[in-house]
PDB file of C-alpha atoms in Angstrom:
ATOM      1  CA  UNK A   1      16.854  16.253   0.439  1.00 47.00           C
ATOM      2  CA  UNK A   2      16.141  18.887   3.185  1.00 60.00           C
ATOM      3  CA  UNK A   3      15.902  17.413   6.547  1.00 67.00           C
ATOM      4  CA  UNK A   4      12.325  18.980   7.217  1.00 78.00           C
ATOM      5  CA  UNK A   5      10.992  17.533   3.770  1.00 82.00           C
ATOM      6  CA  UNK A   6      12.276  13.694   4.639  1.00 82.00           C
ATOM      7  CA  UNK A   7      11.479  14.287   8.226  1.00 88.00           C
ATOM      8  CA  UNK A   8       7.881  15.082   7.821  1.00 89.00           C
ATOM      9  CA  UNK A   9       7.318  12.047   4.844  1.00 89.00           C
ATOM     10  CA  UNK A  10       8.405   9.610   7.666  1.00 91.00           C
ATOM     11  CA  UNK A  11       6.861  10.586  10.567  1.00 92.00           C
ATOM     12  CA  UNK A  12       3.443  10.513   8.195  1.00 93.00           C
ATOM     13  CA  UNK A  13       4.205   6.768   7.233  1.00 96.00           C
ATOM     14  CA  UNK A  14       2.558   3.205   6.911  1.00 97.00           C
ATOM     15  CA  UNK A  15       3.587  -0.228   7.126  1.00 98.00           C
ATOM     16  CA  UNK A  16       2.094  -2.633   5.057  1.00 96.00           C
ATOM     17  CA  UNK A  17       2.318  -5.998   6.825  1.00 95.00           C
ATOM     18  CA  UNK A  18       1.280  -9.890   4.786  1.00 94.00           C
ATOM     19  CA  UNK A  19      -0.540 -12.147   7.525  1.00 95.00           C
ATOM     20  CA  UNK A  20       1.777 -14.450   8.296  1.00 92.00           C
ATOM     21  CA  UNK A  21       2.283 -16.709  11.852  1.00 91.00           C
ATOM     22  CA  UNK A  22       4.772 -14.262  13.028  1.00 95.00           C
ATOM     23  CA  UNK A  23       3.420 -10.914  11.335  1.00 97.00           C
ATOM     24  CA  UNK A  24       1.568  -9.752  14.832  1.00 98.00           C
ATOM     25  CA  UNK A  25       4.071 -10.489  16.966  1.00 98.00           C
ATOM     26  CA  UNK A  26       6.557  -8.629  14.983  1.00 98.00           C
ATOM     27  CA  UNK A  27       4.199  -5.437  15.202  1.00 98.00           C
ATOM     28  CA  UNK A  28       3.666  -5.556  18.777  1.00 98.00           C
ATOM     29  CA  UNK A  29       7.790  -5.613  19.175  1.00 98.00           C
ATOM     30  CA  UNK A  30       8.698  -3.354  16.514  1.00 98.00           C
ATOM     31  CA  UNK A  31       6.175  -0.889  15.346  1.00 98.00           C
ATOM     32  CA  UNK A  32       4.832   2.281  17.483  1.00 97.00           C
ATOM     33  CA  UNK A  33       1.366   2.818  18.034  1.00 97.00           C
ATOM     34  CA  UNK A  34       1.640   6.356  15.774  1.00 95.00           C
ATOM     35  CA  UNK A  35       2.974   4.277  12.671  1.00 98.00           C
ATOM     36  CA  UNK A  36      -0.499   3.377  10.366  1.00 98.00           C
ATOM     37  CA  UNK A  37      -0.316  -0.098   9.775  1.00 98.00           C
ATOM     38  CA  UNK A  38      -2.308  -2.102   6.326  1.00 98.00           C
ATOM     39  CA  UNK A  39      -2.132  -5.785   6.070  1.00 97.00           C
ATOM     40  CA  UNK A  40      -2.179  -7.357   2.862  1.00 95.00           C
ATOM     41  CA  UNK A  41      -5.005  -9.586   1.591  1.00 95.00           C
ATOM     42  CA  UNK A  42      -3.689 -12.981  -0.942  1.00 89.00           C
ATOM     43  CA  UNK A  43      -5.501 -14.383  -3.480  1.00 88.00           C
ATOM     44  CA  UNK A  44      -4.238 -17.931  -2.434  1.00 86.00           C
ATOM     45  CA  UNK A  45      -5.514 -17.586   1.462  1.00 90.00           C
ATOM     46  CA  UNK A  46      -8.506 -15.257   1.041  1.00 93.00           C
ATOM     47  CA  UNK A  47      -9.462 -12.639   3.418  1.00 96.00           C
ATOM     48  CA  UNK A  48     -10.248 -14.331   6.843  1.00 97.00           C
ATOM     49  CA  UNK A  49      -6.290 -13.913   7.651  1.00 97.00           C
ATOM     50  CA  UNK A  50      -6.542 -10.167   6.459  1.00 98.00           C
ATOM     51  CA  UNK A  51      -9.498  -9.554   8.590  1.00 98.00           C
ATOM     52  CA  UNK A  52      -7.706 -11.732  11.795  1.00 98.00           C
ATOM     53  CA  UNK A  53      -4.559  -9.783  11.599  1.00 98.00           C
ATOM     54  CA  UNK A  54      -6.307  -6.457  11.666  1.00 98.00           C
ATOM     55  CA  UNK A  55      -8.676  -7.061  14.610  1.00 98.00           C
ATOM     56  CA  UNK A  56      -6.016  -8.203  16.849  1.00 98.00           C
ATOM     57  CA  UNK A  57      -3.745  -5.538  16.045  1.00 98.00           C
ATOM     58  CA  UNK A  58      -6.763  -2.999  16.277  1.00 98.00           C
ATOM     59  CA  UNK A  59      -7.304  -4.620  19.901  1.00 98.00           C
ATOM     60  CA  UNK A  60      -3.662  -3.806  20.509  1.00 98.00           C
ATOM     61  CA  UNK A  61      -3.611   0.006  19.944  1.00 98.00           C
ATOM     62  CA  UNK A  62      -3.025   0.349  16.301  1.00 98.00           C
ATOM     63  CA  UNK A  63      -4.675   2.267  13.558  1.00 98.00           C
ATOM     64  CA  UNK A  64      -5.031  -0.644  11.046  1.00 98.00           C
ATOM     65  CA  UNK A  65      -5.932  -0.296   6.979  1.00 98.00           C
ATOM     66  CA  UNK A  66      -6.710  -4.016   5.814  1.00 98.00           C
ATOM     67  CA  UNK A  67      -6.424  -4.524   2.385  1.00 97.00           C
ATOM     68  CA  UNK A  68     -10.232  -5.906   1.066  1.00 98.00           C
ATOM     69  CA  UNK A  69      -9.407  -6.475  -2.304  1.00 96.00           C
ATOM     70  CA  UNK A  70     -13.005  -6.204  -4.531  1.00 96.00           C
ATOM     71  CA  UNK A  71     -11.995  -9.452  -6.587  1.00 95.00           C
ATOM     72  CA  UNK A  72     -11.735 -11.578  -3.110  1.00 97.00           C
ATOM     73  CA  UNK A  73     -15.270 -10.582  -2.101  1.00 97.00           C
ATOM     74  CA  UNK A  74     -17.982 -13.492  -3.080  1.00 95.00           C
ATOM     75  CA  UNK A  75     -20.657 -11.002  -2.848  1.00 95.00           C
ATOM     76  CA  UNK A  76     -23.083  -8.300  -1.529  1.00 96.00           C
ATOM     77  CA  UNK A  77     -23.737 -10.354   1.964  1.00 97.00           C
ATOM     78  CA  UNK A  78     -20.076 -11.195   1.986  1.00 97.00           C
ATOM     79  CA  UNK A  79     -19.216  -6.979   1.790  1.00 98.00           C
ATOM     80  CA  UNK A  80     -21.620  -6.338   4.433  1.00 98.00           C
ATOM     81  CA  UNK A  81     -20.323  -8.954   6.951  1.00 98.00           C
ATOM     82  CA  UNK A  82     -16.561  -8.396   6.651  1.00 98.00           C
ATOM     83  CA  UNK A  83     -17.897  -4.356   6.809  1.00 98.00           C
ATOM     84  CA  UNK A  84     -19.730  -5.459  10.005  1.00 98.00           C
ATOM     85  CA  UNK A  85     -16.880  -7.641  11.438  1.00 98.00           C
ATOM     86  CA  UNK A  86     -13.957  -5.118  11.108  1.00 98.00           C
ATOM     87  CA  UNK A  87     -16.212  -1.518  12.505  1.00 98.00           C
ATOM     88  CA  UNK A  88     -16.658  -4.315  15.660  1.00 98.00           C
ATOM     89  CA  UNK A  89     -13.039  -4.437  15.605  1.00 98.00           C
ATOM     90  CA  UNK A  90     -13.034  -0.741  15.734  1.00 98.00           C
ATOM     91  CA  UNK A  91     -11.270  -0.344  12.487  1.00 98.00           C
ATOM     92  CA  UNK A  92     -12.266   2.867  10.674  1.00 98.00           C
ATOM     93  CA  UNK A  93     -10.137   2.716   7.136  1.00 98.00           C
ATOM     94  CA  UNK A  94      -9.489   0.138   4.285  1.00 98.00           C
ATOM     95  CA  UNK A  95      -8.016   0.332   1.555  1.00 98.00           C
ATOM     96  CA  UNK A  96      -9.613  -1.165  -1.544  1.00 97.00           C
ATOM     97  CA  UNK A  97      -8.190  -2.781  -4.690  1.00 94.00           C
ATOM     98  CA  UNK A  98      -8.858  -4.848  -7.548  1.00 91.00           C
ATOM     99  CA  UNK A  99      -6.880  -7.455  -6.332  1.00 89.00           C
ATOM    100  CA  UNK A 100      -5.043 -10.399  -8.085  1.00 81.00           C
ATOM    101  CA  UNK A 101      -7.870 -13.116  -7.682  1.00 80.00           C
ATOM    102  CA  UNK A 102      -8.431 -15.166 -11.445  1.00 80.00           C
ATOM    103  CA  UNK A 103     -11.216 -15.373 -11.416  1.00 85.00           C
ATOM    104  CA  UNK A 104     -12.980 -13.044  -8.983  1.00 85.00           C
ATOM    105  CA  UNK A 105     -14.462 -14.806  -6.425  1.00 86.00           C
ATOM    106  CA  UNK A 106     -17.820 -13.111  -6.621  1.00 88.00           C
ATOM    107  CA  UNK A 107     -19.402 -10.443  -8.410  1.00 88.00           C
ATOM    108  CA  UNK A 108     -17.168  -7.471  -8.263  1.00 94.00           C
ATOM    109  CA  UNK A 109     -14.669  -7.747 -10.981  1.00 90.00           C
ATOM    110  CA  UNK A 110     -13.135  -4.027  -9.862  1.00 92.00           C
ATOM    111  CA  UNK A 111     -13.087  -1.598  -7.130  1.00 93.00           C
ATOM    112  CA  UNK A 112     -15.258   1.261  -7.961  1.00 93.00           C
ATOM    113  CA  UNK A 113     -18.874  -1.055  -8.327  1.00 95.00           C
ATOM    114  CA  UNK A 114     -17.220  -2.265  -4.139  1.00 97.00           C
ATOM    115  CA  UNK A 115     -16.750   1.784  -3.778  1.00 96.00           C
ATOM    116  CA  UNK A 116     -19.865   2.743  -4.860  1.00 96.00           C
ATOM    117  CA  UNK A 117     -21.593  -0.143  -2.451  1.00 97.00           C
ATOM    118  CA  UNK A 118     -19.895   1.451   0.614  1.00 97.00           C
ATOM    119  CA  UNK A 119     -21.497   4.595  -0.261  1.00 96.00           C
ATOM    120  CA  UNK A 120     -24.965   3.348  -0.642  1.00 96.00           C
ATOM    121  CA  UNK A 121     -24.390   1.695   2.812  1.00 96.00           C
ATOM    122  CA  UNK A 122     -23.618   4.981   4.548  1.00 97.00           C
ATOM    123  CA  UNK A 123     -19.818   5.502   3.562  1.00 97.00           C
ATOM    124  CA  UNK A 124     -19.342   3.305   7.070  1.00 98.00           C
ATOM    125  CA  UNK A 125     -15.389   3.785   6.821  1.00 98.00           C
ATOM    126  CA  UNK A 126     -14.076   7.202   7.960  1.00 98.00           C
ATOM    127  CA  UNK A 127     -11.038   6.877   5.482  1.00 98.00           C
ATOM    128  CA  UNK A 128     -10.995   4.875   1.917  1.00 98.00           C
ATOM    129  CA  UNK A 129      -8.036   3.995  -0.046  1.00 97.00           C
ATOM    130  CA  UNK A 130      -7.764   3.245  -3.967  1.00 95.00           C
ATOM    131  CA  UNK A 131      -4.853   2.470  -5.942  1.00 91.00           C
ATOM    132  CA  UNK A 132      -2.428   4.555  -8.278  1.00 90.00           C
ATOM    133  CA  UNK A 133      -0.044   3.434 -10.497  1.00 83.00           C
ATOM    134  CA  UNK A 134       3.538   5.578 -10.994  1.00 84.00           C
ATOM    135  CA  UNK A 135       4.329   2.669 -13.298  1.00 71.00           C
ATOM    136  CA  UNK A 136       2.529   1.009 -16.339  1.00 57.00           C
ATOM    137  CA  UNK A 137      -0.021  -1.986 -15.029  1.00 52.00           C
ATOM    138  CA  UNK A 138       0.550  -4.664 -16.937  1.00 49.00           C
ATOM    139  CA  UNK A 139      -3.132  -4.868 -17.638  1.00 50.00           C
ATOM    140  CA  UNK A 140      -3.968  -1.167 -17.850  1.00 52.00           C
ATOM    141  CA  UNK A 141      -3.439   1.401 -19.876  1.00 56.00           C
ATOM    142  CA  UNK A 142      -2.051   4.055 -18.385  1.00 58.00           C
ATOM    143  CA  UNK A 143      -4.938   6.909 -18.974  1.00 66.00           C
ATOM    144  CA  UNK A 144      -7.487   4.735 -18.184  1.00 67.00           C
ATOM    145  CA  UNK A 145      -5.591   3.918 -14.376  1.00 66.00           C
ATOM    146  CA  UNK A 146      -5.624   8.083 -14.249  1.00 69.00           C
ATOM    147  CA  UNK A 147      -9.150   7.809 -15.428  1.00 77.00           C
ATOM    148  CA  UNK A 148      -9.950   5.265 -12.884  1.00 78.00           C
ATOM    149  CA  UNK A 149      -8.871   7.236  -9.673  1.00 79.00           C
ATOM    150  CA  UNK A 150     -11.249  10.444 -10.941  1.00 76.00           C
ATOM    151  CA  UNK A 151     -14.246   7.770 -11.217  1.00 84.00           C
ATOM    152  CA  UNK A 152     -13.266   6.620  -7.776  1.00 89.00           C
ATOM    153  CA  UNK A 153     -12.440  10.064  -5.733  1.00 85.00           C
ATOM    154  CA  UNK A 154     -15.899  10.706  -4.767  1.00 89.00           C
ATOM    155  CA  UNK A 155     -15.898   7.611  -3.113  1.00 95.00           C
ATOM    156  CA  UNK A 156     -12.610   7.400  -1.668  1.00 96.00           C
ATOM    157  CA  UNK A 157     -10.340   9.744   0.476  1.00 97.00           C
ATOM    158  CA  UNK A 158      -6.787   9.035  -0.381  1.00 97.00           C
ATOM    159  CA  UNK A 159      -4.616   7.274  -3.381  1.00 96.00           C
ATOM    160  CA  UNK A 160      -1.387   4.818  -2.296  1.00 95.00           C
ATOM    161  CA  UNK A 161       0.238   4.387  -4.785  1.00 92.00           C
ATOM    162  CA  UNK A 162       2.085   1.254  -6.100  1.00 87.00           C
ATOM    163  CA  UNK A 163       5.569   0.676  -5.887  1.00 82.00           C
ATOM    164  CA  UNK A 164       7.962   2.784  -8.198  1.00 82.00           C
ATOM    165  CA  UNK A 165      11.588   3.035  -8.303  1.00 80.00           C
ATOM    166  CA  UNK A 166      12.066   5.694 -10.488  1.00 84.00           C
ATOM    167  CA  UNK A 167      12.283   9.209  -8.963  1.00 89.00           C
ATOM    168  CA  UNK A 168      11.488  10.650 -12.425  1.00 90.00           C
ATOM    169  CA  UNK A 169       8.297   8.827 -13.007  1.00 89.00           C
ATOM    170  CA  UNK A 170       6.854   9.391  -9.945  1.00 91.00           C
ATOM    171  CA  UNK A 171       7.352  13.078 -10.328  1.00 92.00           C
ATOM    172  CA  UNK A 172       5.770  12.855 -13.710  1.00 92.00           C
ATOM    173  CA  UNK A 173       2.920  10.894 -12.200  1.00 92.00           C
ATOM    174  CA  UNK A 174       1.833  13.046  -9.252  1.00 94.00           C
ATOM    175  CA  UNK A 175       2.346  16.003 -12.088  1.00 93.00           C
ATOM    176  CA  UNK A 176      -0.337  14.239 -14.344  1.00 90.00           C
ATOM    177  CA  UNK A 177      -2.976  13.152 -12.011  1.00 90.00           C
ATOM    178  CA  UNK A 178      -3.206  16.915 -10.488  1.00 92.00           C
ATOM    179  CA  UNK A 179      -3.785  18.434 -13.935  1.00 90.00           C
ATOM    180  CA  UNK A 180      -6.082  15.497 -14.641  1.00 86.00           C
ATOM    181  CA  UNK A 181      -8.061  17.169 -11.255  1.00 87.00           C
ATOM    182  CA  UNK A 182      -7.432  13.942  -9.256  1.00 89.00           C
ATOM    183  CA  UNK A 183      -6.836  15.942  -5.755  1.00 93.00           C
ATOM    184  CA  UNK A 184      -7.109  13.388  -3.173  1.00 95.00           C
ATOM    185  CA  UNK A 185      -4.026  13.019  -0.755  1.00 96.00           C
ATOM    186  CA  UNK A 186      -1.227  10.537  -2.060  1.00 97.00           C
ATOM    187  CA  UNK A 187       0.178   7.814   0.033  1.00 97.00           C
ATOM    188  CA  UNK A 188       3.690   7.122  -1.931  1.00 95.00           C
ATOM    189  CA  UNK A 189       4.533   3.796  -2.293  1.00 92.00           C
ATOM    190  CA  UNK A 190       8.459   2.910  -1.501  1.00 89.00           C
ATOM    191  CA  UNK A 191       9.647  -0.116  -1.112  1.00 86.00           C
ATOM    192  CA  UNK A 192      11.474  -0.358   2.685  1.00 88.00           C
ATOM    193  CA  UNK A 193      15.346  -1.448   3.446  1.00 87.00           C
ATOM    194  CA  UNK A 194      14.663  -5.144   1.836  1.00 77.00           C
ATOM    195  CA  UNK A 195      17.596  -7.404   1.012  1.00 72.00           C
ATOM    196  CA  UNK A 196      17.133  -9.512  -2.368  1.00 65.00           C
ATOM    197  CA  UNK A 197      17.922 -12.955  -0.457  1.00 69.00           C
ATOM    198  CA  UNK A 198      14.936 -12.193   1.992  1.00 67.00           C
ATOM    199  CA  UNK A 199      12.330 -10.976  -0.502  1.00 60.00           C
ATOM    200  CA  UNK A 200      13.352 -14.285  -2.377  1.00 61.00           C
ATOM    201  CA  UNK A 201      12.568 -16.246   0.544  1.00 64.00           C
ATOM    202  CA  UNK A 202       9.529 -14.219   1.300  1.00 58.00           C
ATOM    203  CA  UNK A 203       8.035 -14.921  -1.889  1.00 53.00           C
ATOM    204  CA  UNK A 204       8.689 -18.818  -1.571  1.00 55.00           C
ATOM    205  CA  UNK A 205       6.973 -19.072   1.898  1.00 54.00           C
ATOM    206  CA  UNK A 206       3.916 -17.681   0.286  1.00 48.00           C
ATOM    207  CA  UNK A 207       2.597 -20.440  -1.762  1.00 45.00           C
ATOM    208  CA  UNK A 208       4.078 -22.033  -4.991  1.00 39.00           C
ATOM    209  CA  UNK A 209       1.357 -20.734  -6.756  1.00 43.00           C
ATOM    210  CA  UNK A 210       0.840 -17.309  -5.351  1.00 47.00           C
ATOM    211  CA  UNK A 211       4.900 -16.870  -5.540  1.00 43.00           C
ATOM    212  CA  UNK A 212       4.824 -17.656  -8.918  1.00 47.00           C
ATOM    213  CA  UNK A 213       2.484 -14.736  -9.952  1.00 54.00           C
ATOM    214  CA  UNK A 214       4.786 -12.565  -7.384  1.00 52.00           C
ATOM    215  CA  UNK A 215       8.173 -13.240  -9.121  1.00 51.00           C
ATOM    216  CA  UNK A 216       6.473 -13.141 -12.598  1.00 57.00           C
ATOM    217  CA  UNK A 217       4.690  -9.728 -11.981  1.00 60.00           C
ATOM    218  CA  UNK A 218       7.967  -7.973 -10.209  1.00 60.00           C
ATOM    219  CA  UNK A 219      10.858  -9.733 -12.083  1.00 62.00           C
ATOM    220  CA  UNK A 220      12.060  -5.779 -12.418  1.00 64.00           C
ATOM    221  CA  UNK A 221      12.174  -5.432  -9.036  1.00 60.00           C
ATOM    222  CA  UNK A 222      15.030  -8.491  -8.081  1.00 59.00           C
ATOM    223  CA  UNK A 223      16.900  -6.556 -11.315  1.00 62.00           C
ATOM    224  CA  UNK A 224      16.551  -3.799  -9.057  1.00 62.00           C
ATOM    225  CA  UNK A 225      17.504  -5.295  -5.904  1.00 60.00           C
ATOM    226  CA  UNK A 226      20.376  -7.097  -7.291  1.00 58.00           C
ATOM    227  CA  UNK A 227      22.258  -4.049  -8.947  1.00 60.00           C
ATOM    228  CA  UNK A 228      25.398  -2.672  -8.094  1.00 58.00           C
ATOM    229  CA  UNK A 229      25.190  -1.226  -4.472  1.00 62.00           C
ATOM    230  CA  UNK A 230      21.526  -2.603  -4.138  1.00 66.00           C
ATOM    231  CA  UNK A 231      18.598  -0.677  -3.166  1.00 73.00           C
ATOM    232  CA  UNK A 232      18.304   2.289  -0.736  1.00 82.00           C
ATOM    233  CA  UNK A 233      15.156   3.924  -0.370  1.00 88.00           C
ATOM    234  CA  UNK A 234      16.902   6.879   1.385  1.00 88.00           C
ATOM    235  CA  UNK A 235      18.872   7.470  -2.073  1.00 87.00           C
ATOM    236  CA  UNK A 236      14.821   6.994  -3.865  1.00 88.00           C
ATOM    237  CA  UNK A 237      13.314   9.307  -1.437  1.00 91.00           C
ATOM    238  CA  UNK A 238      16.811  11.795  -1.882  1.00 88.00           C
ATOM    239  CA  UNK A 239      16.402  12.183  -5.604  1.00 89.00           C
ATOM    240  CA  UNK A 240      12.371  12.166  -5.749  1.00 91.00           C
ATOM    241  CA  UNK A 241      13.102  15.171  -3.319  1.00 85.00           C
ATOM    242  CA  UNK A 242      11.303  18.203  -5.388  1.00 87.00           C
ATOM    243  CA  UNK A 243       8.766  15.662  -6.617  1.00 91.00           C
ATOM    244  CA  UNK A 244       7.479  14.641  -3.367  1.00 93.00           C
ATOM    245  CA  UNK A 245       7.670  17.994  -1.102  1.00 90.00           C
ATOM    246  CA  UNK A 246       5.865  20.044  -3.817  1.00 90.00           C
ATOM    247  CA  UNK A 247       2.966  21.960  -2.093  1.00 90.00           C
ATOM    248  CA  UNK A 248       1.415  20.899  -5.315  1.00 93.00           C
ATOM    249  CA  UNK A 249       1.951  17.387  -5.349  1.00 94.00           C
ATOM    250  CA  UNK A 250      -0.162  16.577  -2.283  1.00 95.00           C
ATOM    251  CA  UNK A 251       1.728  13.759  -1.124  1.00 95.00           C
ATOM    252  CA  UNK A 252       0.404  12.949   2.692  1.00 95.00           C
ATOM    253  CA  UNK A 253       3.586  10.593   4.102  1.00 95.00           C
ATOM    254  CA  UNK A 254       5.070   7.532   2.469  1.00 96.00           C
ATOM    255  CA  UNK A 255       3.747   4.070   2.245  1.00 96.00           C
ATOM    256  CA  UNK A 256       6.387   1.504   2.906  1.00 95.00           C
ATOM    257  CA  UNK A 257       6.596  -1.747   1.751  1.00 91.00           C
ATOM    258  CA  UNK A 258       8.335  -3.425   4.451  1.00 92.00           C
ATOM    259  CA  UNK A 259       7.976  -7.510   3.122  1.00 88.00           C
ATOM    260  CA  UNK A 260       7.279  -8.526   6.687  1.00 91.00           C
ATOM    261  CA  UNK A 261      11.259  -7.255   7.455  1.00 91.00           C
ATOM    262  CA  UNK A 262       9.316  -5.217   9.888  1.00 96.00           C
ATOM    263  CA  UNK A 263      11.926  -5.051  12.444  1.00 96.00           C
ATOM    264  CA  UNK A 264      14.864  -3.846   9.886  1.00 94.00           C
ATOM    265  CA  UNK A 265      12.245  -1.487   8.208  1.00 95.00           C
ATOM    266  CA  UNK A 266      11.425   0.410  11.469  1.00 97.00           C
ATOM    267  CA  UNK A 267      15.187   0.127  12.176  1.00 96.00           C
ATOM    268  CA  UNK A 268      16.033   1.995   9.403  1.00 95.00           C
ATOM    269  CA  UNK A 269      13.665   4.797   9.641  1.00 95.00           C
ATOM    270  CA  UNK A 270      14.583   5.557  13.043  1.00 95.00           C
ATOM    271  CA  UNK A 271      18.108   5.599  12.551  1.00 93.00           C
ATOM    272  CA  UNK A 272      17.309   8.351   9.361  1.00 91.00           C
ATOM    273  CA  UNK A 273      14.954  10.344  11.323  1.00 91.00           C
ATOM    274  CA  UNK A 274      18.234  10.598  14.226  1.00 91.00           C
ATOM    275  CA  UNK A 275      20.343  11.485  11.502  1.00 88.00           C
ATOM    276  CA  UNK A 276      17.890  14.431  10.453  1.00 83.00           C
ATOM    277  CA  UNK A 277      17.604  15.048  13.654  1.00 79.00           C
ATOM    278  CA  UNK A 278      13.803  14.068  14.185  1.00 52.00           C
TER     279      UNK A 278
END
């Protein structure tokens, strides 16, 4: 990969975070104020530890992206107040799913009726977030996920998209939703330096029930971990090269799944960006 192409995808990056006990005070010793950090919302704990976790990093410099997952919110009131709580916070971004939540806790069953809210309220976010999907949803056709992001894009401003593995899919992806006329800026989704052993244990400390749906819905993704020589997302990033850097492609920087190994994820891209000489 040319040094300028890699260079420029990591200094654009973000760090998605899970509220944990530890999760801000790994931030505040690892992460620099320019790196974008999102914090994940769960199913199992709701969104008070989402919305906790963003305010006090907000209060400590950062520019923060909680996750407000439609499914998690109860209702119309309940939008409005966590809307009110985080713009106090000065937070001016969110990204918003579907989320995992069986059943919904409210009325919202997807993003786009939660999308369409924010825009009858005054679009009070500067910067909105929907999903994309490189890879088949196990739920979703693929079409109607492509379909989904055009209903979305007048609401929204940017697509991350979920986590892939394949260099060739996500080429053929980002190919796709362009001639489809989807056009807003893509976030990629990579998965950071994570070692099987500590994603394992990561998904344990989340809740029996919670890391039961985790292991079940990414069982590819300890296949992945586990083969011969591991994972490396410089060798992803490498051989996704053309795919990514393509004027065409409109990929902004790279979202990184870091699995709260926040310290070893920032470690990593440092040491690449010396090597490239950023």
């Amino acid at each position: 990969m040319s040094a300028t192409g890699l260079r420029a995808l990591l200094e654009s990056v973000r760090y998605e975070v899970m509220p944990a006990k530890a999760t801000e005070d790994k931030v505040l010793a690892h992460v620099p104020r320019d790196v974008v950090v999102t914090v994940t919302a769960s199913p199992v704990k709701g969104l008070e530890p989402t919305l906790a976790l963003a305010s006090g990093l907000a209060a400590q410099g950062y520019r923060v992206v909680p996750h407000v997952p439609a499914r998690l919110l109860r209702d119309d009131l309940h939008l409005k107040e966590v809307t009110g709580r985080l713009l106090e916070a000065g937070v001016d971004d969110v990204f918003v799913p579907a989320g995992d939540s069986d059943p919904p806790a409210g009325a919202y069953g997807g993003a786009l009726p939660v999308l369409r809210r924010l825009s009858e309220l005054g679009s009070p976010f500067t910067r909105v977030g929907i999903t994309g999907y490189p890879e088949s949803h196990p739920l979703i056709d693929d079409d109607v996920t492509v379909q989904a992001m055009w209903d979305k894009r007048e609401h929204a401003t940017y697509i991350v998209s979920n986590l892939c593995f394949d260099p060739r899919v996500l080429g053929e992806w980002l190919v796709r939703i362009r001639r489809r006329d989807v056009t807003l800026p893509v976030y990629m989704g990579v998965a950071g330096p994570v070692q099987r052993t500590k994603l394992l244990a990561m998904a344990a400390r989340i809740g029996v029930g919670e890391s039961t749906r985790f292991l079940t819905k990414h069982a590819s993704w300890f296949v992945r971990f586990a083969a011969p020589g591991g994972y490396a997302p410089e060798r992803l990033l490498s051989r996704a090269e053309e795919a990514l850097t393509a004027p065409s492609a409109g990929v902004a920087g790279l979202h990184l799944f870091t699995f709260n190994q926040i310290a070893e994820t920032e470690r990593w891209r440092r040491a690449l960006l010396d090597r490239l000489g950023g």
